[in-house]
CSV table of C-alpha atoms and ligand atoms in Angstrom, one decimal:
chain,number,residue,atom,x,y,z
A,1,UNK,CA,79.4,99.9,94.4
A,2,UNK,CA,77.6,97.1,96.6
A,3,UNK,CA,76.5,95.5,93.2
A,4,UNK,CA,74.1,92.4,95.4
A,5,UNK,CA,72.5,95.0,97.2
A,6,UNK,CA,71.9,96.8,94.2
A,7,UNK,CA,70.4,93.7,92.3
A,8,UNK,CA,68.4,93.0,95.7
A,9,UNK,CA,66.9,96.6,95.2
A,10,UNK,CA,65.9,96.5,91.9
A,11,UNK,CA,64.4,92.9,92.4
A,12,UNK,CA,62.4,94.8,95.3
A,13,UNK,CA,60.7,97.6,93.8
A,14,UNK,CA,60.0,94.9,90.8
A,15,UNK,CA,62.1,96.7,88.4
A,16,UNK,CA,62.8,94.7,84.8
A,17,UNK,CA,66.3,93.3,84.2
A,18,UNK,CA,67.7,95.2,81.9
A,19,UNK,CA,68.0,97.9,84.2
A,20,UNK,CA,70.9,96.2,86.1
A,21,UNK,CA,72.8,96.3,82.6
A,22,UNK,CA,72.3,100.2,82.4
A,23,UNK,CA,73.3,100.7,85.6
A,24,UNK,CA,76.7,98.9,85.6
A,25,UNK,CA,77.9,100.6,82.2
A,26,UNK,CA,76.9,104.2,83.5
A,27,UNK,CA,78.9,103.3,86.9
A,28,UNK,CA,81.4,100.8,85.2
A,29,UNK,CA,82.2,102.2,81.9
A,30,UNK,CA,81.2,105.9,82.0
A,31,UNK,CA,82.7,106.7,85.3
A,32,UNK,CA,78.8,108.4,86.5
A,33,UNK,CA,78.9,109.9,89.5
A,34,UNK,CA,75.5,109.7,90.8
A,35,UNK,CA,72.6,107.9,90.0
A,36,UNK,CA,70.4,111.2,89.2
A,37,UNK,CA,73.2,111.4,86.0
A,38,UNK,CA,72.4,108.5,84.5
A,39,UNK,CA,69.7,108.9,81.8
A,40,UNK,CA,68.8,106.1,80.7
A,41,UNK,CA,67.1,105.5,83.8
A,42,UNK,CA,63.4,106.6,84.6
A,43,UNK,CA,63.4,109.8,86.7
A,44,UNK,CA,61.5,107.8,90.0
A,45,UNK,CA,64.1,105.1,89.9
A,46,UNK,CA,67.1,107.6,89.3
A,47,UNK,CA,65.1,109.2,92.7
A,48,UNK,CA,64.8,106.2,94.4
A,49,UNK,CA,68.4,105.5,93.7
A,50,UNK,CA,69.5,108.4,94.9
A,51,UNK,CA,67.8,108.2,98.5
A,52,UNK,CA,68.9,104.2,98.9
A,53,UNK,CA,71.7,103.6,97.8
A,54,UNK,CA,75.2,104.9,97.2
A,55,UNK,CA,77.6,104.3,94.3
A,56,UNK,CA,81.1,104.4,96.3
A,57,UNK,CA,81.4,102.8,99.9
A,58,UNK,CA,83.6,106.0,101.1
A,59,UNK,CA,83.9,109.6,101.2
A,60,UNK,CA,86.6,111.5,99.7
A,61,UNK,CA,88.5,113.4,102.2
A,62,UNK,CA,91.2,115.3,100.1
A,63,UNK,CA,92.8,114.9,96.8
A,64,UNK,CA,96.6,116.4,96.5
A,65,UNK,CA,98.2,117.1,92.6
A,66,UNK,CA,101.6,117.4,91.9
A,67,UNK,CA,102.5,120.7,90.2
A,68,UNK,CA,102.9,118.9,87.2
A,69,UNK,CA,99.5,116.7,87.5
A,70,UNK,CA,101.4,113.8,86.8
A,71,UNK,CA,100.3,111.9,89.9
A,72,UNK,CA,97.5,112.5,92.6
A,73,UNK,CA,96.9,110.7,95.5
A,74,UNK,CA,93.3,110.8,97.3
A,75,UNK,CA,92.8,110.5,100.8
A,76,UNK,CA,89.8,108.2,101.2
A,77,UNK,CA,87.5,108.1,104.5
A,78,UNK,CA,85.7,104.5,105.1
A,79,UNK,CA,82.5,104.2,106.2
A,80,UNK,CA,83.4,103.5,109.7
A,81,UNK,CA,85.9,106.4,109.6
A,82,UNK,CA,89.6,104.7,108.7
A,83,UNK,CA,91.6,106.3,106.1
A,84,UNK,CA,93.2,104.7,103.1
A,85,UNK,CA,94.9,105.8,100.0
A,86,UNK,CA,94.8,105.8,96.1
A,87,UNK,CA,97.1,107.4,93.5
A,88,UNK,CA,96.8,107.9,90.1
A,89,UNK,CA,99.8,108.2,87.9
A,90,UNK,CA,99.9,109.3,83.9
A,91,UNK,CA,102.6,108.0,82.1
A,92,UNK,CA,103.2,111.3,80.1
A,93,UNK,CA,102.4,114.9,81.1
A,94,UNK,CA,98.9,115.9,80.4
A,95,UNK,CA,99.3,118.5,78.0
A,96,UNK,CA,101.6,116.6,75.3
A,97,UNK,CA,100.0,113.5,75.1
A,98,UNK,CA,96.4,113.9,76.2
A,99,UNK,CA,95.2,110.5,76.1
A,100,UNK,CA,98.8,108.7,77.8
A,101,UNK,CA,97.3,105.6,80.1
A,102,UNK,CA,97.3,106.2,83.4
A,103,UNK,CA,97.8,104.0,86.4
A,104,UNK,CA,95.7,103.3,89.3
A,105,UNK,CA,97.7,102.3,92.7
A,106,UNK,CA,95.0,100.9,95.3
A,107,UNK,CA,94.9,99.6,98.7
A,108,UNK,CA,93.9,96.4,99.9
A,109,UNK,CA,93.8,97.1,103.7
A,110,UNK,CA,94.0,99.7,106.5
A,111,UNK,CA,97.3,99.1,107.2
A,112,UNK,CA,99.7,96.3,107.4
A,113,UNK,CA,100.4,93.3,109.4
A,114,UNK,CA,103.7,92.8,107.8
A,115,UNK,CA,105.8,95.3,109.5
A,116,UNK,CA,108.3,96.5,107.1
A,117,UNK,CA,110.7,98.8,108.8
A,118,UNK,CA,111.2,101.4,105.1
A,119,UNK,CA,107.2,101.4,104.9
A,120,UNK,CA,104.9,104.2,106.3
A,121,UNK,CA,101.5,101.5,106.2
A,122,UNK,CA,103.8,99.4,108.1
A,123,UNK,CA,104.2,101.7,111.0
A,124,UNK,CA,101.5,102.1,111.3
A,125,UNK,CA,99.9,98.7,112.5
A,126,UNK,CA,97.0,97.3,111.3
A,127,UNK,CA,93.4,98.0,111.5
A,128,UNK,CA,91.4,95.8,109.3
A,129,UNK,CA,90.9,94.1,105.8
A,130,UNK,CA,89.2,96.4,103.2
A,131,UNK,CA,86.3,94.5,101.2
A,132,UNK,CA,86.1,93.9,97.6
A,133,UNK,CA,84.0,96.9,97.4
A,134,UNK,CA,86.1,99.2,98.9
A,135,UNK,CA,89.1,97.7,96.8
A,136,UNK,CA,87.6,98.5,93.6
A,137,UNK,CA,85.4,101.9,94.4
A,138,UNK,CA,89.1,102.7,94.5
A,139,UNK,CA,88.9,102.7,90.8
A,140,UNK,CA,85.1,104.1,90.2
A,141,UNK,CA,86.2,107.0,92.2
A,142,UNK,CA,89.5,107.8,89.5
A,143,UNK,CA,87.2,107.3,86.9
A,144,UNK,CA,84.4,109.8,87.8
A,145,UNK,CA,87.2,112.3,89.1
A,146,UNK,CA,88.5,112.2,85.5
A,147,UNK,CA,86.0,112.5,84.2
A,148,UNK,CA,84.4,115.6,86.3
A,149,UNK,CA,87.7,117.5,85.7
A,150,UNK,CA,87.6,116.7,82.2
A,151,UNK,CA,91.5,114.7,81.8
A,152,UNK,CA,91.5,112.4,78.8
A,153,UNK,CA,93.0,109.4,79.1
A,154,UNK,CA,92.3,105.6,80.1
A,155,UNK,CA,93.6,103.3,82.5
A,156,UNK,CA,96.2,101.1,81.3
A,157,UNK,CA,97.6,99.4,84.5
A,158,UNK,CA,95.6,98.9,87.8
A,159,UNK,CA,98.4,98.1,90.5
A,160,UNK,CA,97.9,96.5,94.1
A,161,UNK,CA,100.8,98.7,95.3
A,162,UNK,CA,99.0,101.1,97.7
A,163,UNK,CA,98.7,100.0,101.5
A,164,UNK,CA,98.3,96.4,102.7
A,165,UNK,CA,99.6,93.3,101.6
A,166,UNK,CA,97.6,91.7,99.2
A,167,UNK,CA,98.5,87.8,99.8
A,168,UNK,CA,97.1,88.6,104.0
A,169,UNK,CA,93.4,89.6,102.6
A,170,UNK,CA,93.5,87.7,99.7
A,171,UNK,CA,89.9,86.8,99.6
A,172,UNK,CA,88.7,90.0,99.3
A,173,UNK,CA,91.5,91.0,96.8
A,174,UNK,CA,90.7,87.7,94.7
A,175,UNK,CA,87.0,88.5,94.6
A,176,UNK,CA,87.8,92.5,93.8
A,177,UNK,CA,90.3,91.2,90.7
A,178,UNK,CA,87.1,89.6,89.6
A,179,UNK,CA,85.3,92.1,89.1
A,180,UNK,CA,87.9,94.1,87.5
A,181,UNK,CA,88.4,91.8,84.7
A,182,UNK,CA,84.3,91.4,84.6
A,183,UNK,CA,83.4,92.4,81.1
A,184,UNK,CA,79.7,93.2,82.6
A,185,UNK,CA,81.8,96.0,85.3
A,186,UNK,CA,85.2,97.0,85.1
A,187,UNK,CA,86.3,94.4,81.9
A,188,UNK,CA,90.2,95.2,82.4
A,189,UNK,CA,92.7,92.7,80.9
A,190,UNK,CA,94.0,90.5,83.2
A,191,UNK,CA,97.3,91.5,82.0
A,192,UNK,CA,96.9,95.3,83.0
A,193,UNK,CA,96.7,93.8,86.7
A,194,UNK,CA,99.2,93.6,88.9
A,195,UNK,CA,99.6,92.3,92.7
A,196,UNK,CA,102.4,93.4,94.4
A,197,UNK,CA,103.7,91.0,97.8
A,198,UNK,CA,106.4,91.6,100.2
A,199,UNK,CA,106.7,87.8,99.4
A,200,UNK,CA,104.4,85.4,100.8
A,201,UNK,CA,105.4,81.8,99.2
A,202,UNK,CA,101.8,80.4,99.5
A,203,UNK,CA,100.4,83.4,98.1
A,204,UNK,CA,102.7,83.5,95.3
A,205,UNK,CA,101.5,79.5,94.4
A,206,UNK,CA,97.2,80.7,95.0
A,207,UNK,CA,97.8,83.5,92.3
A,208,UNK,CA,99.6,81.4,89.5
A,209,UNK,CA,96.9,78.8,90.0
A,210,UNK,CA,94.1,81.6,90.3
A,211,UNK,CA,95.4,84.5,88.1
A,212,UNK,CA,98.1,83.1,86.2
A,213,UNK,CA,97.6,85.9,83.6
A,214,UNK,CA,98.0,89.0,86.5
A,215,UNK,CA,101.3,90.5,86.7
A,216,UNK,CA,103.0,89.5,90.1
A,217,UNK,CA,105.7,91.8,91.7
A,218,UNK,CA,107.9,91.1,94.8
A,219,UNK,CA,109.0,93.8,97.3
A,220,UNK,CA,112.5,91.7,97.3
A,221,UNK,CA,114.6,95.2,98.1
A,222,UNK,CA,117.8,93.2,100.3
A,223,UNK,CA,119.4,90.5,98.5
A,224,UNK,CA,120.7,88.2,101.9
A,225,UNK,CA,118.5,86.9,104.4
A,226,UNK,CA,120.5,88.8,107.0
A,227,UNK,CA,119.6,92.4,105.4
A,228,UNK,CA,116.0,91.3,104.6
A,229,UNK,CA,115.3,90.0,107.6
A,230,UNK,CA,116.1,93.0,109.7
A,231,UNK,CA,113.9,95.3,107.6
A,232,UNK,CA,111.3,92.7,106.6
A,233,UNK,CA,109.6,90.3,109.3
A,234,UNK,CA,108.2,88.3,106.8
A,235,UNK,CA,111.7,87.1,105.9
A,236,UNK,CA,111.9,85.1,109.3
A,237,UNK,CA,109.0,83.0,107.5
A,238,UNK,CA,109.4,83.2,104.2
A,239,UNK,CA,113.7,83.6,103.9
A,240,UNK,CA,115.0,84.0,100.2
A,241,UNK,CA,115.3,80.3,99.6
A,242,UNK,CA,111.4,79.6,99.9
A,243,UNK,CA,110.9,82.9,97.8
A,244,UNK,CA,113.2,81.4,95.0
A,245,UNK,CA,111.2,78.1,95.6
A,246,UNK,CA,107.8,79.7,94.6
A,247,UNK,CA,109.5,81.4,92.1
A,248,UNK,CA,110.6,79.0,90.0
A,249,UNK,CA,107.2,76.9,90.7
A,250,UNK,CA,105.4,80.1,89.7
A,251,UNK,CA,107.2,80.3,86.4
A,252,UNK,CA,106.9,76.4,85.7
A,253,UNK,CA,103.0,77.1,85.4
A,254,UNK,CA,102.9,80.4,84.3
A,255,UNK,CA,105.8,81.3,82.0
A,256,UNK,CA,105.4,84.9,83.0
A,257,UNK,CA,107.7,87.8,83.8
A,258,UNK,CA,108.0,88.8,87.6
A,259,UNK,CA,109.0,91.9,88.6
A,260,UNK,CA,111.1,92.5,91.4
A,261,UNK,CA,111.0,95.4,93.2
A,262,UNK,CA,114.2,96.9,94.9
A,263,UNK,CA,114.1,100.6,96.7
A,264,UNK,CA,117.1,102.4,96.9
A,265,UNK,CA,118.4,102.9,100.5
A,266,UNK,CA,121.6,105.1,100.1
A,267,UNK,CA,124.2,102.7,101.9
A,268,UNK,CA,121.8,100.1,103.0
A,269,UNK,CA,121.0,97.6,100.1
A,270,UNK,CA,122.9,100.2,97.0
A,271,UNK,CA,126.5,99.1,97.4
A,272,UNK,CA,128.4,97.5,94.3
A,273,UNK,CA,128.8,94.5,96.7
A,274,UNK,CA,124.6,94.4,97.2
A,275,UNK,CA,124.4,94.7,93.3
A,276,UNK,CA,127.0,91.4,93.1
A,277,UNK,CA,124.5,89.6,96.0
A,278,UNK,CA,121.1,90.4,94.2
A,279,UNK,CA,122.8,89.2,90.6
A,280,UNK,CA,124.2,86.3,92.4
A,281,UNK,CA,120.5,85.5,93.7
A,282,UNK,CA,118.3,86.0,90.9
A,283,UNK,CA,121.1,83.7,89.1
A,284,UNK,CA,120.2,81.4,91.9
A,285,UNK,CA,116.6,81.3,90.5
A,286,UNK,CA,117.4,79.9,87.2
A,287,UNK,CA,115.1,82.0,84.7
A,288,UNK,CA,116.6,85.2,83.7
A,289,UNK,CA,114.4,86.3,80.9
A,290,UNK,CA,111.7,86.2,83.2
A,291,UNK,CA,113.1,88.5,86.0
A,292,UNK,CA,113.2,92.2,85.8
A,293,UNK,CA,114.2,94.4,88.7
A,294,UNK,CA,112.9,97.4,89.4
A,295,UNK,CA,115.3,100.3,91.3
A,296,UNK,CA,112.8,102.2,92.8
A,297,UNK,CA,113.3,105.6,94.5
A,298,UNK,CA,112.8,105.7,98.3
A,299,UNK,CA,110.3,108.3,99.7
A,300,UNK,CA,111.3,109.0,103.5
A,301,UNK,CA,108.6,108.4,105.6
A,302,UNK,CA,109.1,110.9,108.1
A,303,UNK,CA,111.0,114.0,108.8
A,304,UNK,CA,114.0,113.5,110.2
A,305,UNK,CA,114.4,110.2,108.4
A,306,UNK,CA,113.1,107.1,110.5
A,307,UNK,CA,116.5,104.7,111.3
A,308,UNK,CA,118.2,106.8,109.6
A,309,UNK,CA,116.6,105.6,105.8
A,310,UNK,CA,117.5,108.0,102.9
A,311,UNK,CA,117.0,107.9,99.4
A,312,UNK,CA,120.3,106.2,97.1
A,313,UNK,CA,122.0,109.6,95.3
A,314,UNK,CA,121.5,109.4,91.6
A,315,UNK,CA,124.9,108.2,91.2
A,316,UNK,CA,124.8,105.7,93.5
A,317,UNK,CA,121.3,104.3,91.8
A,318,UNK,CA,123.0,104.4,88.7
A,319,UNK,CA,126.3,102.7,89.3
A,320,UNK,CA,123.9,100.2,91.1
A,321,UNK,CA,122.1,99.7,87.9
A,322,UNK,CA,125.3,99.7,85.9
A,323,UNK,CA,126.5,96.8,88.2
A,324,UNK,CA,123.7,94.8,87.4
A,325,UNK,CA,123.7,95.3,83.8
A,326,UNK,CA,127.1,93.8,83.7
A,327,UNK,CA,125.8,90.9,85.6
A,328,UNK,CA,122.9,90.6,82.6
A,329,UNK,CA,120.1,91.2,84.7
A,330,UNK,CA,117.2,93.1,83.4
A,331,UNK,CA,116.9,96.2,84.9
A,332,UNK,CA,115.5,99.8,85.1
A,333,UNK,CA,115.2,102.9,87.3
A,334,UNK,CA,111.4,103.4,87.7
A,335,UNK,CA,110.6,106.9,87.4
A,336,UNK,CA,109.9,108.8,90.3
A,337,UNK,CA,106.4,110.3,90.1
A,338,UNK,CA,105.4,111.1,94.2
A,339,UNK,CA,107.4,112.9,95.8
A,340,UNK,CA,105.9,115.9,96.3
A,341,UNK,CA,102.1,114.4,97.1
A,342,UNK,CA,104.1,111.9,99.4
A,343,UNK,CA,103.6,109.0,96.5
A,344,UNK,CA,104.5,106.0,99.2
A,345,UNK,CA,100.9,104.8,100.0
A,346,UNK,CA,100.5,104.9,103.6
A,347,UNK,CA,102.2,108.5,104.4
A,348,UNK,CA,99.4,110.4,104.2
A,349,UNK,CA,96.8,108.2,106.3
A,350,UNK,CA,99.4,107.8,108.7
A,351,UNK,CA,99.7,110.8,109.3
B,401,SAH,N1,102.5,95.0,100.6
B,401,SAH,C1,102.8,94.9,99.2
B,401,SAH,C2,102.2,96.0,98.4
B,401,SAH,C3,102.2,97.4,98.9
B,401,SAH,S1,103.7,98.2,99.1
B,401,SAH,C4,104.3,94.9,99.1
B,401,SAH,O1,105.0,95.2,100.0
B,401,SAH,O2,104.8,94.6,98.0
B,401,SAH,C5,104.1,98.7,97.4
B,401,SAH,C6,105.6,98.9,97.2
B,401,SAH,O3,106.1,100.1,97.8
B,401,SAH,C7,106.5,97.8,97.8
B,401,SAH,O4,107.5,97.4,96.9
B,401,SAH,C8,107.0,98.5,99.0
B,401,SAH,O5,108.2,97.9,99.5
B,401,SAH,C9,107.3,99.9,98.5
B,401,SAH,N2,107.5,100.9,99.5
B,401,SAH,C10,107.1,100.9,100.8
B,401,SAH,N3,107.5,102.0,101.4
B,401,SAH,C11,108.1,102.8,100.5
B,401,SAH,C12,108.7,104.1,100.5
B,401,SAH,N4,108.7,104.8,101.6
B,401,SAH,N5,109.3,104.5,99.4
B,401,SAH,C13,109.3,103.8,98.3
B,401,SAH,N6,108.7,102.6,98.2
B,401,SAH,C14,108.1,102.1,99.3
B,402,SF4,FE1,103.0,96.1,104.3
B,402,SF4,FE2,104.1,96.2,101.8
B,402,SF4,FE3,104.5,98.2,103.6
B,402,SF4,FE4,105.7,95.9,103.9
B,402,SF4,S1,106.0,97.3,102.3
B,402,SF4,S2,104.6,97.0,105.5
B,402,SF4,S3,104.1,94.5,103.2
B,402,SF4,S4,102.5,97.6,102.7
């Protein structure tokens, strides 16, 4: 919700203060759908609402849930007709613990400048930079499609994980991460954000100073510059040593835990030999307690697989893990929740 044009239209039609407050917890807090539901507001101004102005910046074009209604991805259509994506992931099935947090994963632009040769939002190009707006309706519209289908359960994580990169619209993303910790709109803990980068070392530096309290992740995924840099163009810029750089300059000021995210690519990046590489790096970085990698399952983009990219077997993901664990670094198999709504952002709009 365009909340200046909102203030502008209440100053307009000379309408007291207070009204702004009443508007922003229906939308913010309750999850409201429409302006006609919120009723604390006169009936004429719920009207007049209604005609002028519009709560979320898009329309929603579909809405796919896995069988087990763990995730659900929504297909979202922008004002001037470009598609993005949003999923929703519950950390527990629905029925057993009815109020388990879930986890929003939003995009920051239609598609991707940075190329990456595994990624579905990086095939397919770029179009534009998404506004704060459209950043955060991303949320408003989770909220008000729990709360029309009656699911219990708050928000525990909100992720920029969906498709863009957030460090190339930063910005808008800065400005939308503001309003999410707003205690007036959204009023999320900083530390239930996260911003995920396939590594840009300036970027990295703008968040500690900005957000030092927001969770960073890096999309690291190939432990030597020569297998990074031939899946990830970035890496011809910003090559593992200036990523260790703004690492350990990142955990000088902020003392946080980074996560570093690494997908699985059966015999690609999940040989015992890449697990002896990616300990031998994070080593490199100095600050082992603050590292964690994340082994993350690979979702094929396309059908047959694109270059050839499959998912590492179960075995292979866990001797990968074991490997590391022998090293000592901190590591876990993340869960996968997406498969079967095509969970990597970017697959659907693609499409
Ligand atoms: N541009 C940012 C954030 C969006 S991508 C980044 O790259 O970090 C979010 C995560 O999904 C990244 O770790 C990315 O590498 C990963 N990813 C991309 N395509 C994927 C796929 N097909 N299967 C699994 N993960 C994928
Ligand atoms: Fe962009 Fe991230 Fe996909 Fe790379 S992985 S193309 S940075 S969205």
């Amino acid at each position: 919700m365009d909340i200046g044009k909102l203030e502008q239209f209440l100053k307009d039609n000379n309408q007291p203060k207070f009204r702004m407050g009443q508007i922003k917890k229906a939308v913010f807090q309750d999850g409201a759908s429409s302006f006609s539901d919120i009723t604390t507001l006169s009936n004429d101004l719920r009207e007049m609402l209604e005609k002028e102005m519009k709560i979320l910046s898009f329309d929603v074009e579909k809405v796919l849930v896995a069988k087990n209604k763990q995730s659900m991805k929504a297909l979202l259509r922008l004002e001037d007709g470009n598609l993005i994506e949003t999923v929703l992931l519950s950390q527990r099935p629905s029925s057993a613990e009815a109020s388990a947090g879930k986890s929003a994963c939003i995009s920051c632009q239609v598609g991707c400048q940075m190329g990456c040769r595994f990624c579905a939002t990086g095939k397919m190009g770029f179009k534009r930079n998404l506004i704060a707006e459209e950043i955060t309706d991303q949320i408003l519209f989770w909220k008000q499609y729990l709360k029309k289908n009656d699911i219990p359960g708050s928000f525990s994580n909100i992720v920029y994980m969906g498709m863009g990169e957030p460090f190339n619209n930063w910005e808008e993303v800065s400005a939308s991460i503001r309003n999410l910790i707003d205690p007036d709109l959204f009023g999320f803990g900083s530390r239930s954000i996260s911003v995920s980068t396939a590594g840009i070392a300036e970027g990295i530096e703008r968040m500690a100073q900005e957000f030092p309290q927001v969770n960073l992740a890096i999309s690291l995924h190939f432990a030597t510059d020569e297998k990074r840099g031939e899946f990830m163009p970035i890496n011809k810029k910003d090559n593992l040593e200036s990523l260790r750089m703004a690492l350990r300059k990142y955990f000088e000021s902020t003392k946080r835990k980074v996560f570093l995210e690494y997908v699985m690519l059966e015999g690609t990046n999940d040989s015992p030999n890449d697990a002896f590489n990616l300990a031998k790096y994070i080593k490199s970085i100095g600050k082992l307690q603050l590292l964690h990698v994340n082994l993350i399952r690979y979702n094929t983009t396309s059908d047959p697989p694109a270059g050839g990219l499959i998912p590492s077997s179960r075995i292979r993901t866990e001797r990968f893990r074991s490997e590391l664990e022998r090293y000592g670094i901190p590591v876990t198999i993340r869960k996968s929740l997406g498969e079967e709504i095509q969970g990597a952002c970017g697959q659907l709009a693609g499409e």
